[in-house]
Coordinates of C-alpha atoms in Angstrom, one line a residue:
M1 CA -30.0 -17.4 4.4
A2 CA -31.9 -14.3 5.5
F3 CA -31.9 -11.3 3.2
G4 CA -32.3 -7.7 4.4
H5 CA -34.6 -5.0 3.0
R6 CA -32.9 -2.6 0.6
Y7 CA -33.3 1.1 1.6
T8 CA -34.7 2.9 -1.4
G9 CA -35.0 6.5 -0.3
L10 CA -37.1 8.7 2.0
I11 CA -40.3 8.8 -0.2
D12 CA -40.6 5.0 0.0
R13 CA -39.8 5.1 3.7
Y14 CA -42.3 7.8 4.6
R15 CA -44.8 7.3 1.7
D16 CA -47.8 7.5 4.1
R17 CA -46.7 10.9 5.3
L18 CA -45.9 12.5 1.9
P19 CA -48.1 13.7 -0.9
V20 CA -47.6 10.8 -3.4
H21 CA -49.8 8.2 -4.9
D22 CA -49.4 4.4 -5.2
D23 CA -48.6 4.8 -8.9
T24 CA -46.3 7.8 -8.6
R25 CA -43.0 7.3 -10.3
I26 CA -40.4 8.0 -7.5
I27 CA -37.3 9.9 -8.5
S28 CA -34.7 8.9 -5.9
L29 CA -31.0 8.5 -5.3
G30 CA -31.4 6.8 -1.9
E31 CA -31.4 10.1 0.0
G32 CA -32.2 10.4 3.7
N33 CA -31.3 8.0 6.5
T34 CA -28.3 10.2 7.4
P35 CA -26.4 9.6 10.7
L36 CA -27.3 11.4 13.9
I37 CA -23.9 11.5 15.6
R38 CA -23.4 12.2 19.3
L39 CA -20.4 14.5 19.8
N40 CA -17.9 13.0 22.3
N41 CA -14.9 15.3 22.5
I42 CA -16.2 18.8 22.1
P43 CA -18.7 18.6 25.0
R44 CA -15.9 17.6 27.4
E45 CA -14.4 21.0 26.8
L46 CA -17.6 22.9 27.5
S47 CA -17.9 22.1 31.2
R48 CA -21.6 21.8 30.6
D49 CA -24.0 18.8 31.0
V50 CA -25.5 18.8 27.5
E51 CA -26.2 16.0 25.0
L52 CA -24.9 17.4 21.7
Y53 CA -25.7 15.7 18.4
V54 CA -25.1 16.6 14.8
K55 CA -27.4 15.4 12.0
F56 CA -24.9 15.0 9.2
E57 CA -26.8 15.8 6.0
G58 CA -23.6 16.0 4.1
L59 CA -23.9 12.3 3.6
N60 CA -26.8 12.6 1.3
P61 CA -26.2 11.5 -2.4
T62 CA -25.1 15.0 -3.6
G63 CA -23.6 16.0 -0.3
S64 CA -26.3 18.2 1.2
F65 CA -29.8 18.3 2.7
K66 CA -31.1 19.7 -0.5
D67 CA -31.5 16.1 -1.8
R68 CA -34.4 15.5 0.7
G69 CA -36.4 18.3 -0.9
M70 CA -35.3 17.6 -4.4
T71 CA -36.5 14.0 -4.5
M72 CA -40.0 15.3 -3.7
A73 CA -39.9 18.3 -6.0
V74 CA -38.6 16.4 -9.0
T75 CA -40.9 13.4 -8.4
K76 CA -43.9 15.8 -8.4
A77 CA -42.6 17.7 -11.4
V78 CA -42.4 14.5 -13.4
E79 CA -45.8 13.4 -12.2
E80 CA -47.3 16.6 -13.5
G81 CA -45.6 16.1 -16.9
S82 CA -42.8 18.6 -16.6
K83 CA -39.8 18.2 -19.0
A84 CA -37.6 20.7 -17.3
I85 CA -36.8 22.3 -13.9
I86 CA -35.2 25.5 -12.9
C87 CA -33.6 26.9 -9.7
A88 CA -31.5 29.8 -8.4
S89 CA -28.7 28.5 -6.2
T90 CA -25.7 29.4 -4.1
G91 CA -24.5 25.9 -5.1
N92 CA -26.2 23.0 -3.2
T93 CA -29.6 23.4 -4.8
S94 CA -28.0 23.4 -8.2
A95 CA -26.1 20.2 -7.5
A96 CA -29.2 18.4 -6.2
A97 CA -31.5 19.7 -9.0
A98 CA -29.0 18.7 -11.7
A99 CA -28.6 15.2 -10.2
Y100 CA -32.3 14.5 -9.8
A101 CA -33.1 15.9 -13.2
A102 CA -30.5 13.5 -14.7
R103 CA -32.0 10.6 -12.8
A104 CA -35.5 11.6 -14.1
G105 CA -34.3 12.1 -17.7
I106 CA -35.4 15.8 -17.8
T107 CA -33.4 19.1 -18.2
A108 CA -32.2 21.2 -15.3
F109 CA -31.5 24.9 -15.7
V110 CA -29.6 26.4 -12.8
V111 CA -28.9 30.1 -12.3
I112 CA -25.9 30.8 -10.1
P113 CA -24.0 34.0 -9.0
D114 CA -20.9 34.5 -11.2
G115 CA -17.8 33.9 -9.2
K116 CA -19.5 33.3 -5.9
I117 CA -20.1 29.6 -5.8
A118 CA -17.8 27.0 -4.3
M119 CA -16.0 24.9 -6.9
G120 CA -17.2 21.6 -5.6
K121 CA -20.8 22.6 -6.1
L122 CA -20.2 24.1 -9.6
A123 CA -18.5 20.9 -10.6
Q124 CA -21.5 18.8 -9.6
A125 CA -23.9 21.0 -11.5
M126 CA -21.8 20.8 -14.6
M127 CA -21.0 17.1 -14.5
H128 CA -24.7 16.2 -14.1
G129 CA -25.4 17.9 -17.4
S130 CA -27.4 20.8 -16.3
V131 CA -27.6 24.1 -18.2
V132 CA -25.6 26.5 -16.0
I133 CA -26.5 30.2 -16.3
Q134 CA -24.1 32.5 -14.4
I135 CA -25.5 35.9 -13.7
E136 CA -23.8 39.1 -12.8
G137 CA -25.6 39.4 -9.5
N138 CA -26.2 37.5 -6.3
F139 CA -28.6 34.7 -5.2
D140 CA -31.4 37.1 -4.6
D141 CA -31.1 38.4 -8.1
G142 CA -31.2 34.9 -9.4
M143 CA -34.3 34.0 -7.3
R144 CA -36.1 37.0 -8.8
L145 CA -35.3 35.9 -12.3
V146 CA -36.2 32.2 -12.0
K147 CA -39.5 33.1 -10.5
E148 CA -40.2 35.3 -13.5
V149 CA -39.1 32.6 -15.9
A150 CA -41.1 29.9 -14.2
S151 CA -44.2 32.0 -14.5
A152 CA -43.8 32.3 -18.3
A153 CA -41.9 29.2 -19.5
P154 CA -42.8 25.5 -19.3
V155 CA -40.4 24.8 -16.5
T156 CA -41.0 23.8 -12.8
L157 CA -39.4 25.9 -10.2
V158 CA -37.7 23.7 -7.6
N159 CA -36.4 26.3 -5.0
S160 CA -37.9 26.1 -1.5
V161 CA -40.8 28.2 -2.6
N162 CA -42.0 24.9 -4.1
P163 CA -44.0 23.4 -1.3
F164 CA -43.0 19.8 -2.2
R165 CA -39.4 20.7 -1.3
L166 CA -40.4 21.3 2.3
Q167 CA -42.3 18.1 2.4
G168 CA -39.2 16.1 1.6
Q169 CA -37.1 18.1 4.0
K170 CA -39.4 17.6 6.9
T171 CA -38.4 13.9 7.0
A172 CA -35.1 14.8 8.8
A173 CA -37.2 15.6 11.8
F174 CA -38.9 12.2 11.6
E175 CA -35.5 10.5 11.6
I176 CA -34.2 12.4 14.5
V177 CA -37.2 11.6 16.7
E178 CA -37.0 7.9 15.7
E179 CA -33.4 7.7 16.8
L180 CA -33.7 9.7 20.0
G181 CA -37.1 8.3 20.9
R182 CA -38.3 11.9 21.4
A183 CA -37.7 15.3 19.9
P184 CA -34.6 17.2 21.2
D185 CA -35.0 20.1 23.5
F186 CA -33.2 22.4 21.0
H187 CA -32.7 22.1 17.3
C188 CA -30.0 24.4 15.7
L189 CA -29.8 25.1 12.0
P190 CA -28.0 27.5 9.7
V191 CA -30.4 29.9 8.1
G192 CA -30.1 31.4 4.6
N193 CA -33.4 31.1 2.7
A194 CA -35.1 29.7 5.9
G195 CA -36.8 26.9 4.1
N196 CA -35.1 24.2 6.2
I197 CA -36.0 25.5 9.6
T198 CA -39.5 25.7 8.4
A199 CA -39.5 22.2 7.0
H200 CA -38.1 20.8 10.3
W201 CA -40.9 22.5 12.2
I202 CA -43.5 21.0 9.9
G203 CA -42.0 17.5 10.6
Y204 CA -41.9 18.0 14.4
S205 CA -45.4 19.5 14.4
E206 CA -46.9 16.6 12.4
L207 CA -45.4 14.1 14.8
A208 CA -46.6 16.0 17.9
A209 CA -50.1 16.3 16.4
H210 CA -50.3 12.6 16.0
S211 CA -49.1 11.9 19.5
G212 CA -52.3 13.4 20.9
D213 CA -50.9 16.8 21.9
H214 CA -52.8 19.9 20.9
V215 CA -50.9 21.4 18.0
T216 CA -52.1 23.8 15.3
A217 CA -48.8 24.5 13.5
A218 CA -48.3 21.9 10.8
C219 CA -50.8 22.8 8.1
T220 CA -50.3 26.5 8.3
F221 CA -46.8 26.0 6.8
C222 CA -47.3 23.3 4.1
S223 CA -50.0 24.6 1.8
G224 CA -52.2 21.7 2.5
H225 CA -49.7 19.0 1.4
C226 CA -49.2 17.3 4.8
R227 CA -50.1 13.7 5.1
Y228 CA -49.6 11.4 8.1
A229 CA -50.9 8.0 8.9
G230 CA -49.8 5.7 11.7
G231 CA -48.9 5.7 15.3
G232 CA -47.6 8.8 17.1
V233 CA -44.4 9.4 19.0
A234 CA -43.4 11.7 21.9
G235 CA -45.3 14.9 21.3
Q236 CA -42.7 17.4 22.5
R237 CA -41.5 19.9 19.9
P238 CA -38.0 21.5 20.2
K239 CA -37.1 25.1 20.4
M240 CA -35.9 26.0 16.9
L241 CA -32.7 28.1 16.8
G242 CA -31.6 29.7 13.6
Y243 CA -28.0 31.0 13.1
Q244 CA -27.0 33.4 10.3
A245 CA -23.7 34.7 9.2
S246 CA -23.1 38.3 10.4
G247 CA -22.6 39.6 6.9
S248 CA -25.8 38.0 5.8
A249 CA -28.3 38.2 8.7
P250 CA -31.6 39.7 7.7
F251 CA -33.4 38.0 10.6
M252 CA -31.1 39.8 13.0
R253 CA -31.4 43.2 11.2
G254 CA -35.2 42.9 11.0
A255 CA -35.1 43.7 7.3
M256 CA -33.8 42.3 4.0
V257 CA -30.0 42.7 3.3
D258 CA -29.3 43.8 -0.3
N259 CA -25.6 42.9 -0.4
P260 CA -25.0 39.9 1.8
D261 CA -21.4 38.7 2.2
T262 CA -19.9 35.7 4.1
V263 CA -17.5 32.9 3.6
A264 CA -20.4 30.6 4.3
T265 CA -21.6 30.8 0.7
A266 CA -24.6 28.4 1.2
I267 CA -26.3 31.0 3.5
R268 CA -25.1 34.1 1.6
I269 CA -28.8 35.2 1.1
G270 CA -30.2 38.6 2.0
H271 CA -33.8 38.1 0.9
P272 CA -35.0 34.8 2.5
Q273 CA -38.0 33.3 0.6
S274 CA -39.4 31.8 3.8
W275 CA -39.2 35.1 5.7
D276 CA -42.7 35.2 7.2
V277 CA -43.0 31.5 8.1
A278 CA -39.6 31.4 9.7
W279 CA -40.6 34.2 12.0
K280 CA -43.7 32.1 12.9
V281 CA -41.5 29.1 13.6
R282 CA -39.4 31.1 16.0
E283 CA -42.5 32.4 17.8
E284 CA -44.3 29.0 18.0
S285 CA -41.3 27.1 19.1
G286 CA -40.1 29.6 21.6
G287 CA -36.7 29.7 19.9
W288 CA -34.5 32.5 18.6
F289 CA -32.3 33.7 15.8
D290 CA -28.7 34.8 16.2
E291 CA -25.7 35.5 14.1
C292 CA -22.1 34.2 14.0
T293 CA -19.0 35.9 12.5
D294 CA -17.1 34.3 9.7
D295 CA -14.3 33.6 12.1
E296 CA -16.7 31.8 14.5
I297 CA -18.1 29.8 11.7
L298 CA -14.7 28.7 10.4
A299 CA -13.5 27.9 13.9
A300 CA -16.4 25.7 14.5
Q301 CA -15.8 23.9 11.2
K302 CA -12.2 23.3 12.1
L303 CA -13.2 22.2 15.6
L304 CA -15.6 19.5 14.2
T305 CA -13.0 18.1 11.9
E306 CA -10.1 18.1 14.3
K307 CA -12.0 17.0 17.4
E308 CA -14.8 14.8 16.1
G309 CA -13.6 13.7 12.6
I310 CA -16.7 15.3 10.9
F311 CA -16.0 17.5 7.8
C312 CA -18.8 19.9 7.0
E313 CA -18.9 22.9 4.8
P314 CA -18.7 26.4 6.4
A315 CA -22.4 27.2 6.3
S316 CA -23.1 24.0 8.2
A317 CA -20.8 25.0 11.0
A318 CA -22.9 28.0 11.8
S319 CA -25.3 25.8 13.7
V320 CA -22.5 24.4 15.8
A321 CA -20.9 27.8 16.3
G322 CA -24.1 29.3 17.6
A323 CA -25.0 26.3 19.7
L324 CA -21.6 26.2 21.5
R325 CA -21.8 29.9 22.3
D326 CA -25.3 29.6 23.7
I327 CA -24.4 26.5 25.7
R328 CA -21.4 28.3 27.2
A329 CA -23.5 31.3 28.1
G330 CA -26.2 29.1 29.7
K331 CA -28.8 30.2 27.3
I332 CA -29.1 26.5 26.4
P333 CA -29.3 25.1 29.9
D334 CA -27.6 22.1 31.4
G335 CA -29.5 18.8 31.0
S336 CA -30.6 19.8 27.5
S337 CA -30.5 17.6 24.4
V338 CA -29.4 19.6 21.3
V339 CA -29.3 18.6 17.7
C340 CA -27.3 20.7 15.2
T341 CA -28.0 20.2 11.5
L342 CA -24.9 20.0 9.3
T343 CA -26.3 20.9 6.0
G344 CA -23.5 20.0 3.6
H345 CA -20.2 18.1 3.3
G346 CA -16.9 19.8 3.6
L347 CA -15.8 18.7 0.1
K348 CA -18.3 21.1 -1.3
D349 CA -15.8 23.9 -0.6
P350 CA -12.3 22.5 -0.7
D351 CA -10.6 25.8 -1.2
T352 CA -11.8 27.3 2.0
A353 CA -10.9 24.2 3.9
I354 CA -7.4 24.0 2.6
A355 CA -6.9 27.7 3.3
Q356 CA -7.5 27.2 7.1
A357 CA -6.0 23.7 7.5
S358 CA -3.6 23.5 10.5
R359 CA -1.1 21.5 8.7
T360 CA 0.2 21.6 5.1
P361 CA 1.8 18.7 3.2
I362 CA 5.4 18.0 4.1
K363 CA 7.7 17.4 1.1
V364 CA 10.6 15.0 1.6
P365 CA 12.8 12.8 -0.5
A366 CA 11.4 9.3 -1.3
E367 CA 13.7 7.8 1.3
I368 CA 12.9 5.9 4.5
D369 CA 15.1 8.1 6.7
A370 CA 13.4 11.2 5.5
V371 CA 9.9 9.8 6.0
T372 CA 10.8 8.5 9.4
R373 CA 12.3 11.8 10.5
A374 CA 9.2 13.6 9.3
I375 CA 7.0 11.3 11.4
H376 CA 9.1 11.8 14.5
E377 CA 9.2 15.5 14.1
N378 CA 5.4 15.7 13.8
M379 CA 4.3 13.2 16.5
D380 CA 1.7 14.8 18.9

C-alpha cells in the first residue's frame, strides 16, 4: 500500500524560500495550498475572451489570507523568544493572530474598533482566547496605538509592518504560478493596508528573478528577508491591480483618508501602512489602482455566490467588482489571464450576507403537502 505525503503548511513547503532555519520551531495550522478556481459562468455573460480565476484565500484555517503571514510572523516571534504578540485589526488579522498565538502557547492582544468589526471575526478572536481591546476609534487609531505599545512593551507587533508577514503572504504568488505554469497577465486584489499587493509582488519578482529575467524589485520590498533556492519558472510578472472601496480609497485620493467608511470592513482603512511600497508596485508592474462603490462590491459578492457557488466576504469581492468593470471596458484586453484574490470567507460577515440574500426562509407547516407546494412554487 502506498502512502501519501501529508501537507504541513506553507513554511515547510517553501522552506528554501523563507527566512527560517533547520531547527526553527514552525507554528502552523496547515495554511496555504488554497484553490485557484477558474470561473465558468460569469465570463460567459461578459462577451469577452478572458480567462478569469479566483484564488480563494477564504479556505485558509481561520478563513482569510492573513494566515499566510501569521504563520511566519508568529514562528519568528517564538524563535526570538517572544511570549506575546499584538495587532490592530478590522477583524481578520485578529482572528489569525489569536489562532496562531493559541497554537504557539503565547498570548495575543488584539486592538479592534468598537462596533465596527464583523461578528464572525470577533467570535474567532474571542474563542481563541486572545485579549480583545476595543477602542473608541477606527483601525488607523488602533494601528497608531499598537505601534507605540510594541515599542515600549515586551510584545511582538504582527501587523503587516512586520516584514515576516509579507514573507508568508508572498507564497500565494508561488502557488498561482505553479498551477498556471506562468504568472497571470493581471492580478487583482482588494486594497486596504496594501500589504498583500506588496507581498504578491515580492513573490512574483522572486520567481521572475530566478528564471533568468532581469528584475530588480524583490529585495527593495522585503527588508533583506527574501530567500530563494531552486529552479526558476516563467519570468513574466503580472500587472498588479488594486481596488479600494470608494469610502475608503486613499490611493485614489492621493492622500490619507481620516474617516474611512465602507460595508467592506476588511478594507476600511484610511492610512495604509504600505503606502509607499504599494505605489512602487503599481509603477513597476504597470498596473493601476481604482475604486468600487459599496453597491458594486456587494453585487459582485452576490454574483460569485449565485453564479459560481463561491462565498467570499464583501472586501474580497472588490477585486472581482473591479476586474469585471475593467474587462467590460476593455481596459483588461481580450486574451488576458486574470487572477482575483478573494481574501476572506463569506462566513466572516454573516449579517451583511443575510441582509442582501435573494431568498429568505419559507415557513410552512410540517406536512408533505405544504413542503411540496413550496417546492413547486419556487422552482426556477
